[in-house]
Amino acid sequence: MSISRKTINTLIVVFFINGFLFAQEAKPPIMGWSSWNNFRVHIDEKMIREQADAMVASGLYDAGYRYVNIDDGYFGGRDSIGNLFVDTQKFPSGMKTLVDYIHSKKLKAGIYSDAGRNTCGSIYDNDKKGIGVGMYGYLDADSKTFFDDWGCDFLKVDWCGGEQMNLDEKTEYLKILKTVKAKNEAIVFNVCRWKFPGQWAIDKANSWRISYDIDDKFSSILKIIDLNVDLYKYSSPGHYNDMDMLQVGRGMSYEEDKSHFSMWCMLNSPLLAGNDLRSMSKETVGILINKEVIALNQDKGFYQARRIFKEGNIEVWEKLLGEKGKDGKAIAILNRGEEANNFVLKSDLVNLEKSVKIRDLWSGKKIGAIGKKVSFTIPKHGIVVLRTE
């Protein structure tokens, strides 16, 4: 199915599941938090509750963050008839109670599984309780547990167990997608295959990972950006290239964090904070709640930015805003280099009339008419993000 881009502001996505017709307004990429980057399998009920509390108290909720996603590490095993249960030492109140708490904060709850028998944590983190708890062979039972019993709103399905079993990814993911979306079409589904999975996913999953796990190094950020340069043709309203969870606030420099966050917004990746929300610096909060930069990610034109210029360490990216750019455009100038770089942005490069006014979304300064050209000094690993007024 191809998705029409007409009447974007009231776009309705229509598709069939098990012979039934479903329709919903296309949603922008999700925003929220996920446990994996900072905690891996070392998670518990108390910490998750505190992350939900911090999402509200820090201002992230007001900026649009909604999802609290519980990743690998919550499993206790299966009972005698195969039903999943949680690790009661980590989650003494049970998952339903925790999800209810998240919902009480007006937030949404996400959960994790694998397409095979075993989870990534069982393979790479020696989590023995991650063995035998994947969805393979338990698709209907686990879907009932996740959505009917626990009330979750999001599902990330990993591929470590599927790869271990040498399964066919298209076959397995489509089975899971069909079951989950038939359960509730509004459930947000992420294919975590660690590379672009193929065109079979682009009108079915809400997002799909395009890379191996992100690291808290700028080289990792650049590698993922490079992988997404030509994938814009597969992005459409409600269906996005997932560049992985954010590493903002986890060890990179302030300029690197701004560049990282800006490019995730420009390229329509889901925005899932991966840091500990309970102990954020003011700088980290300031990056994560920059509403003007977030607005690029959430723009109802659903346009993934294109790279329109590359020379040496400088790249210029363009993102049309609104339907077919009727709301102007955003321009990001990224310095990949190890030194500050002076760059002259010419109006004809970004196809703007000289009278068009622009402003800097990080400094908040109005630059005024672009004229024939305008100059910027961009720090090492830094970025300038502009928007037409």
Short mmCIF file of C-alpha atoms in Angstrom, two decimals:
data_model
loop_
_atom_site.label_atom_id
_atom_site.label_comp_id
_atom_site.label_asym_id
_atom_site.label_seq_id
_atom_site.Cartn_x
_atom_site.Cartn_y
_atom_site.Cartn_z
CA MET A 1 0.00 0.00 0.00
CA SER A 2 1.30 3.47 -0.85
CA ILE A 3 0.27 6.35 1.39
CA SER A 4 -1.11 9.52 -0.18
CA ARG A 5 0.37 12.80 1.02
CA LYS A 6 -2.68 14.88 0.12
CA THR A 7 -4.50 16.82 2.78
CA ILE A 8 -1.65 16.20 5.22
CA ASN A 9 -3.13 18.01 8.19
CA THR A 10 -6.09 15.61 8.22
CA LEU A 11 -4.34 12.70 6.59
CA ILE A 12 -6.07 9.37 7.08
CA VAL A 13 -4.08 6.19 6.69
CA VAL A 14 -6.27 3.28 5.59
CA PHE A 15 -5.29 -0.39 5.49
CA PHE A 16 -6.62 -3.92 5.89
CA ILE A 17 -5.92 -6.44 8.65
CA ASN A 18 -7.56 -9.85 8.53
CA GLY A 19 -10.10 -8.49 6.07
CA PHE A 20 -11.13 -5.55 8.25
CA LEU A 21 -10.70 -1.91 7.29
CA PHE A 22 -8.87 0.35 9.74
CA ALA A 23 -8.26 4.07 9.53
CA GLN A 24 -6.48 6.62 11.66
CA GLU A 25 -4.89 10.00 11.34
CA ALA A 26 -1.18 9.68 10.64
CA LYS A 27 0.94 10.42 13.70
CA PRO A 28 4.38 12.05 13.82
CA PRO A 29 7.32 10.12 15.33
CA ILE A 30 6.80 9.16 18.96
CA MET A 31 8.57 10.97 21.79
CA GLY A 32 9.46 9.46 25.13
CA TRP A 33 12.10 7.56 27.10
CA SER A 34 13.53 4.04 26.97
CA SER A 35 15.44 2.13 29.62
CA TRP A 36 18.01 0.31 27.48
CA ASN A 37 20.80 2.84 26.81
CA ASN A 38 21.39 3.73 30.44
CA PHE A 39 20.28 0.63 32.35
CA ARG A 40 20.36 -2.31 29.93
CA VAL A 41 18.83 -5.31 31.82
CA HIS A 42 19.32 -3.69 35.26
CA ILE A 43 15.84 -2.27 35.58
CA ASP A 44 13.17 -2.40 38.27
CA GLU A 45 9.74 -1.08 39.12
CA LYS A 46 10.96 1.73 41.39
CA MET A 47 13.33 3.13 38.78
CA ILE A 48 10.69 3.05 36.02
CA ARG A 49 8.20 4.87 38.23
CA GLU A 50 10.82 7.51 38.99
CA GLN A 51 11.54 7.99 35.29
CA ALA A 52 7.82 8.59 34.68
CA ASP A 53 7.76 11.09 37.53
CA ALA A 54 10.86 12.85 36.19
CA MET A 55 9.43 13.04 32.67
CA VAL A 56 6.60 15.15 34.04
CA ALA A 57 8.60 17.17 36.58
CA SER A 58 11.47 18.03 34.21
CA GLY A 59 9.31 19.64 31.56
CA LEU A 60 9.68 16.81 29.03
CA TYR A 61 5.97 16.06 29.22
CA ASP A 62 5.13 19.67 28.39
CA ALA A 63 7.54 19.46 25.43
CA GLY A 64 5.63 16.46 24.01
CA TYR A 65 7.30 13.38 25.49
CA ARG A 66 4.75 10.66 26.28
CA TYR A 67 6.16 7.11 26.11
CA VAL A 68 7.89 5.30 28.99
CA ASN A 69 9.32 2.23 27.29
CA ILE A 70 10.38 -0.75 29.41
CA ASP A 71 13.06 -2.56 27.45
CA ASP A 72 14.78 -5.92 28.02
CA GLY A 73 15.34 -7.14 31.59
CA TYR A 74 11.85 -7.38 33.09
CA PHE A 75 11.24 -11.07 32.33
CA GLY A 76 10.71 -13.67 35.02
CA GLY A 77 9.96 -16.61 32.72
CA ARG A 78 6.89 -18.59 31.63
CA ASP A 79 4.45 -20.55 33.75
CA SER A 80 3.41 -24.16 33.19
CA ILE A 81 1.07 -23.23 30.32
CA GLY A 82 3.46 -20.79 28.69
CA ASN A 83 2.21 -17.43 29.96
CA LEU A 84 4.84 -14.73 30.54
CA PHE A 85 5.46 -13.40 34.02
CA VAL A 86 7.77 -10.68 35.28
CA ASP A 87 10.73 -10.93 37.64
CA THR A 88 8.96 -10.36 40.96
CA GLN A 89 12.14 -9.23 42.70
CA LYS A 90 12.46 -6.39 40.21
CA PHE A 91 8.73 -5.79 39.74
CA PRO A 92 7.01 -6.83 42.98
CA SER A 93 3.74 -5.08 42.14
CA GLY A 94 3.54 -6.66 38.69
CA MET A 95 3.57 -5.11 35.24
CA LYS A 96 -0.14 -4.24 35.15
CA THR A 97 0.22 -2.09 38.26
CA LEU A 98 3.28 -0.36 36.82
CA VAL A 99 1.54 0.33 33.49
CA ASP A 100 -1.45 1.71 35.38
CA TYR A 101 0.91 4.05 37.25
CA ILE A 102 2.43 5.26 33.97
CA HIS A 103 -1.04 5.84 32.57
CA SER A 104 -2.03 7.74 35.71
CA LYS A 105 0.63 10.30 34.73
CA LYS A 106 -1.11 10.70 31.35
CA LEU A 107 1.82 8.84 29.77
CA LYS A 108 1.92 5.76 27.56
CA ALA A 109 3.70 2.49 28.38
CA GLY A 110 5.99 0.56 26.06
CA ILE A 111 7.20 -3.02 26.32
CA TYR A 112 9.87 -5.20 24.71
CA SER A 113 10.17 -8.66 23.19
CA ASP A 114 12.12 -10.63 20.58
CA ALA A 115 10.95 -12.36 17.41
CA GLY A 116 12.87 -15.50 18.41
CA ARG A 117 12.93 -17.52 21.62
CA ASN A 118 15.61 -15.60 23.50
CA THR A 119 16.19 -11.89 24.15
CA CYS A 120 19.27 -9.81 23.43
CA GLY A 121 19.91 -9.51 27.16
CA SER A 122 20.13 -13.29 27.48
CA ILE A 123 22.80 -13.38 24.79
CA TYR A 124 24.85 -10.25 25.47
CA ASP A 125 24.16 -9.51 29.16
CA ASN A 126 24.01 -13.09 30.48
CA ASP A 127 20.42 -12.58 31.65
CA LYS A 128 19.28 -16.18 32.09
CA LYS A 129 15.69 -15.05 32.57
CA GLY A 130 15.71 -13.80 28.98
CA ILE A 131 15.88 -17.39 27.69
CA GLY A 132 12.64 -18.77 26.27
CA VAL A 133 10.63 -15.59 26.74
CA GLY A 134 10.64 -14.30 23.15
CA MET A 135 7.47 -14.30 21.06
CA TYR A 136 8.36 -17.27 18.85
CA GLY A 137 5.72 -19.93 19.48
CA TYR A 138 3.78 -17.66 21.85
CA LEU A 139 2.55 -14.93 19.55
CA ASP A 140 -1.12 -14.95 20.53
CA ALA A 141 -0.46 -15.53 24.23
CA ASP A 142 2.15 -12.76 24.47
CA SER A 143 0.00 -10.29 22.53
CA LYS A 144 -2.82 -10.95 25.01
CA THR A 145 -0.42 -10.46 27.92
CA PHE A 146 1.12 -7.24 26.61
CA PHE A 147 -2.05 -5.51 25.48
CA ASP A 148 -5.12 -7.08 27.10
CA ASP A 149 -3.65 -7.96 30.49
CA TRP A 150 -0.97 -5.31 30.99
CA GLY A 151 -2.41 -2.52 28.80
CA CYS A 152 0.78 -1.53 26.96
CA ASP A 153 0.70 1.01 24.10
CA PHE A 154 4.00 0.30 22.31
CA LEU A 155 5.96 -2.83 21.36
CA LYS A 156 9.58 -3.07 20.31
CA VAL A 157 10.49 -6.43 18.82
CA ASP A 158 14.20 -7.26 18.72
CA TRP A 159 15.99 -9.77 16.48
CA CYS A 160 18.75 -11.35 18.61
CA GLY A 161 16.76 -14.53 19.20
CA GLY A 162 15.48 -14.56 15.63
CA GLU A 163 19.01 -14.29 14.28
CA GLN A 164 20.17 -17.01 16.68
CA MET A 165 17.48 -19.33 15.29
CA ASN A 166 18.20 -18.35 11.67
CA LEU A 167 14.58 -17.30 11.16
CA ASP A 168 13.31 -15.37 8.13
CA GLU A 169 12.84 -11.81 9.38
CA LYS A 170 10.12 -10.79 6.92
CA THR A 171 8.04 -13.87 7.73
CA GLU A 172 8.35 -13.52 11.49
CA TYR A 173 7.86 -9.77 11.73
CA LEU A 174 4.83 -9.77 9.44
CA LYS A 175 3.19 -12.47 11.56
CA ILE A 176 3.78 -10.43 14.70
CA LEU A 177 2.65 -7.20 13.07
CA LYS A 178 -0.55 -8.77 11.80
CA THR A 179 -1.42 -10.13 15.23
CA VAL A 180 -0.55 -6.95 17.14
CA LYS A 181 -2.32 -4.55 14.78
CA ALA A 182 -5.41 -6.76 14.73
CA LYS A 183 -5.40 -6.56 18.52
CA ASN A 184 -5.35 -2.75 18.42
CA GLU A 185 -4.27 -0.77 15.38
CA ALA A 186 -3.23 2.16 17.58
CA ILE A 187 -0.40 0.13 19.17
CA VAL A 188 2.92 1.59 18.05
CA PHE A 189 5.18 -1.12 16.61
CA ASN A 190 8.96 -0.91 16.20
CA VAL A 191 10.94 -3.41 14.11
CA CYS A 192 14.34 -3.60 15.83
CA ARG A 193 16.31 -5.43 13.12
CA TRP A 194 19.43 -3.14 13.43
CA LYS A 195 19.43 -2.35 9.70
CA PHE A 196 16.86 -1.18 7.16
CA PRO A 197 14.67 -4.29 7.05
CA GLY A 198 13.31 -3.95 3.53
CA GLN A 199 10.35 -2.40 1.79
CA TRP A 200 7.97 -4.96 3.30
CA ALA A 201 8.10 -2.97 6.57
CA ILE A 202 7.54 0.58 5.33
CA ASP A 203 3.74 0.64 5.28
CA LYS A 204 3.18 -1.76 8.17
CA ALA A 205 5.54 -0.92 11.04
CA ASN A 206 5.43 2.50 12.66
CA SER A 207 9.22 2.60 12.71
CA TRP A 208 12.18 0.36 11.95
CA ARG A 209 15.74 0.51 13.16
CA ILE A 210 18.31 1.27 10.47
CA SER A 211 21.52 0.60 12.41
CA TYR A 212 23.22 -1.42 15.11
CA ASP A 213 22.96 -0.01 18.63
CA ILE A 214 23.92 3.63 19.01
CA ASP A 215 26.95 4.48 21.16
CA ASP A 216 27.67 7.60 23.22
CA LYS A 217 30.36 8.74 20.78
CA PHE A 218 30.02 11.29 18.01
CA SER A 219 31.45 8.82 15.49
CA SER A 220 28.40 6.62 16.15
CA ILE A 221 26.07 9.58 15.56
CA LEU A 222 27.72 10.34 12.21
CA LYS A 223 27.60 6.70 11.11
CA ILE A 224 23.86 6.51 11.73
CA ILE A 225 23.25 9.81 9.92
CA ASP A 226 25.19 8.42 6.95
CA LEU A 227 23.04 5.29 6.91
CA ASN A 228 19.92 7.46 6.66
CA VAL A 229 21.04 9.74 3.82
CA ASP A 230 19.14 7.88 1.10
CA LEU A 231 16.39 6.24 3.18
CA TYR A 232 14.06 9.26 3.01
CA LYS A 233 12.23 7.58 0.13
CA TYR A 234 10.97 4.91 2.54
CA SER A 235 9.68 7.34 5.17
CA SER A 236 6.02 8.37 5.04
CA PRO A 237 3.36 9.74 7.41
CA GLY A 238 3.19 7.40 10.40
CA HIS A 239 6.14 5.24 9.24
CA TYR A 240 9.68 6.32 10.08
CA ASN A 241 13.36 5.42 9.89
CA ASP A 242 14.41 4.83 13.51
CA MET A 243 17.94 6.09 14.20
CA ASP A 244 17.88 4.51 17.69
CA MET A 245 17.42 5.95 21.16
CA LEU A 246 19.01 9.26 22.03
CA GLN A 247 22.40 9.53 23.73
CA VAL A 248 21.84 13.13 24.81
CA GLY A 249 23.16 13.63 28.34
CA ARG A 250 25.24 10.46 28.37
CA GLY A 251 28.79 11.70 27.96
CA MET A 252 29.18 13.58 24.70
CA SER A 253 29.89 17.32 24.60
CA TYR A 254 27.16 19.95 24.63
CA GLU A 255 27.74 20.74 20.94
CA GLU A 256 27.71 17.04 20.03
CA ASP A 257 24.46 16.52 21.92
CA LYS A 258 22.87 19.46 20.07
CA SER A 259 24.01 18.11 16.71
CA HIS A 260 22.75 14.63 17.59
CA PHE A 261 19.33 15.86 18.71
CA SER A 262 18.98 18.26 15.78
CA MET A 263 19.67 15.62 13.16
CA TRP A 264 17.26 13.14 14.78
CA CYS A 265 14.62 15.88 14.54
CA MET A 266 15.49 16.82 10.96
CA LEU A 267 15.38 13.17 9.85
CA ASN A 268 12.08 12.30 11.58
CA SER A 269 13.50 9.66 13.91
CA PRO A 270 11.48 8.73 17.00
CA LEU A 271 12.77 10.80 19.92
CA LEU A 272 13.35 8.42 22.83
CA ALA A 273 15.60 9.82 25.53
CA GLY A 274 18.07 7.20 26.73
CA ASN A 275 19.57 8.98 29.74
CA ASP A 276 18.57 8.90 33.40
CA LEU A 277 15.83 11.52 33.61
CA ARG A 278 16.26 11.81 37.37
CA SER A 279 19.70 13.42 37.18
CA MET A 280 19.76 15.61 34.08
CA SER A 281 21.85 18.76 33.84
CA LYS A 282 20.20 22.03 32.82
CA GLU A 283 22.03 21.78 29.51
CA THR A 284 20.61 18.32 28.82
CA VAL A 285 17.09 19.42 29.71
CA GLY A 286 17.51 22.50 27.52
CA ILE A 287 18.38 20.34 24.53
CA LEU A 288 15.60 17.82 25.05
CA ILE A 289 12.87 20.44 25.48
CA ASN A 290 13.83 22.85 22.69
CA LYS A 291 10.32 23.14 21.30
CA GLU A 292 11.31 24.82 18.05
CA VAL A 293 13.70 22.01 17.17
CA ILE A 294 11.18 19.39 18.31
CA ALA A 295 8.59 21.05 16.04
CA LEU A 296 10.72 20.04 13.05
CA ASN A 297 10.43 16.39 14.08
CA GLN A 298 6.70 16.66 14.75
CA ASP A 299 5.88 18.71 11.65
CA LYS A 300 2.69 17.58 9.90
CA GLY A 301 4.39 17.71 6.52
CA PHE A 302 6.14 14.45 7.54
CA TYR A 303 9.09 15.30 5.29
CA GLN A 304 12.43 13.65 6.10
CA ALA A 305 15.31 16.06 5.49
CA ARG A 306 17.58 15.64 2.48
CA ARG A 307 21.29 16.40 2.33
CA ILE A 308 21.70 19.04 -0.37
CA PHE A 309 25.38 19.95 0.07
CA LYS A 310 28.54 18.23 1.24
CA GLU A 311 32.03 19.64 1.05
CA GLY A 312 34.86 18.62 3.36
CA ASN A 313 33.46 18.42 6.88
CA ILE A 314 30.40 20.58 6.19
CA GLU A 315 26.97 19.25 5.27
CA VAL A 316 23.79 21.21 4.60
CA TRP A 317 20.44 19.50 5.11
CA GLU A 318 17.03 20.80 4.04
CA LYS A 319 13.63 19.91 5.51
CA LEU A 320 10.42 21.19 3.95
CA LEU A 321 7.76 22.12 6.49
CA GLY A 322 4.03 21.70 6.12
CA GLU A 323 2.39 20.16 3.08
CA LYS A 324 4.86 20.47 0.19
CA GLY A 325 6.79 23.13 2.10
CA LYS A 326 3.93 25.60 2.46
CA ASP A 327 5.16 26.42 5.97
CA GLY A 328 8.70 27.16 4.84
CA LYS A 329 11.80 25.09 5.48
CA ALA A 330 14.43 24.23 8.04
CA ILE A 331 18.13 24.20 7.21
CA ALA A 332 20.78 22.39 9.27
CA ILE A 333 24.48 23.07 8.76
CA LEU A 334 26.50 20.26 10.35
CA ASN A 335 30.23 20.42 11.05
CA ARG A 336 31.58 16.87 11.19
CA GLY A 337 35.16 18.08 11.67
CA GLU A 338 37.54 18.24 14.60
CA GLU A 339 37.89 22.03 14.39
CA ALA A 340 35.54 25.02 14.18
CA ASN A 341 34.57 25.84 10.63
CA ASN A 342 33.49 29.08 8.98
CA PHE A 343 30.77 28.54 6.41
CA VAL A 344 29.02 30.95 4.06
CA LEU A 345 25.44 29.92 3.33
CA LYS A 346 24.29 31.30 0.00
CA SER A 347 20.60 31.88 -0.61
CA ASP A 348 20.67 30.11 -3.97
CA LEU A 349 22.05 26.92 -2.34
CA VAL A 350 18.86 26.58 -0.28
CA ASN A 351 16.62 28.08 -2.97
CA LEU A 352 15.46 31.06 -0.94
CA GLU A 353 14.60 34.56 -2.05
CA LYS A 354 17.02 37.13 -0.63
CA SER A 355 14.17 38.79 1.26
CA VAL A 356 13.23 35.63 3.18
CA LYS A 357 13.93 35.99 6.90
CA ILE A 358 15.53 33.24 8.97
CA ARG A 359 16.16 32.59 12.63
CA ASP A 360 18.55 30.37 14.59
CA LEU A 361 16.65 27.72 16.55
CA TRP A 362 19.40 27.11 19.11
CA SER A 363 20.38 30.70 19.90
CA GLY A 364 16.83 31.92 19.42
CA LYS A 365 18.17 34.89 17.48
CA LYS A 366 16.43 36.36 14.46
CA ILE A 367 18.99 36.68 11.70
CA GLY A 368 16.72 38.65 9.39
CA ALA A 369 16.75 38.52 5.60
CA ILE A 370 19.14 35.93 4.25
CA GLY A 371 20.29 38.29 1.50
CA LYS A 372 22.76 36.91 -0.97
CA LYS A 373 24.66 35.06 1.74
CA VAL A 374 25.11 34.78 5.48
CA SER A 375 28.16 33.54 7.41
CA PHE A 376 28.37 31.18 10.39
CA THR A 377 31.16 29.92 12.61
CA ILE A 378 30.25 26.36 13.54
CA PRO A 379 32.06 24.69 16.47
CA LYS A 380 33.79 21.33 16.27
CA HIS A 381 31.06 18.68 15.88
CA GLY A 382 28.52 21.51 16.07
CA ILE A 383 25.43 22.48 14.15
CA VAL A 384 23.41 25.53 13.15
CA VAL A 385 19.69 24.96 12.66
CA LEU A 386 17.73 27.66 10.85
CA ARG A 387 14.07 28.09 10.02
CA THR A 388 12.42 30.49 7.63
CA GLU A 389 10.00 32.96 9.16
#
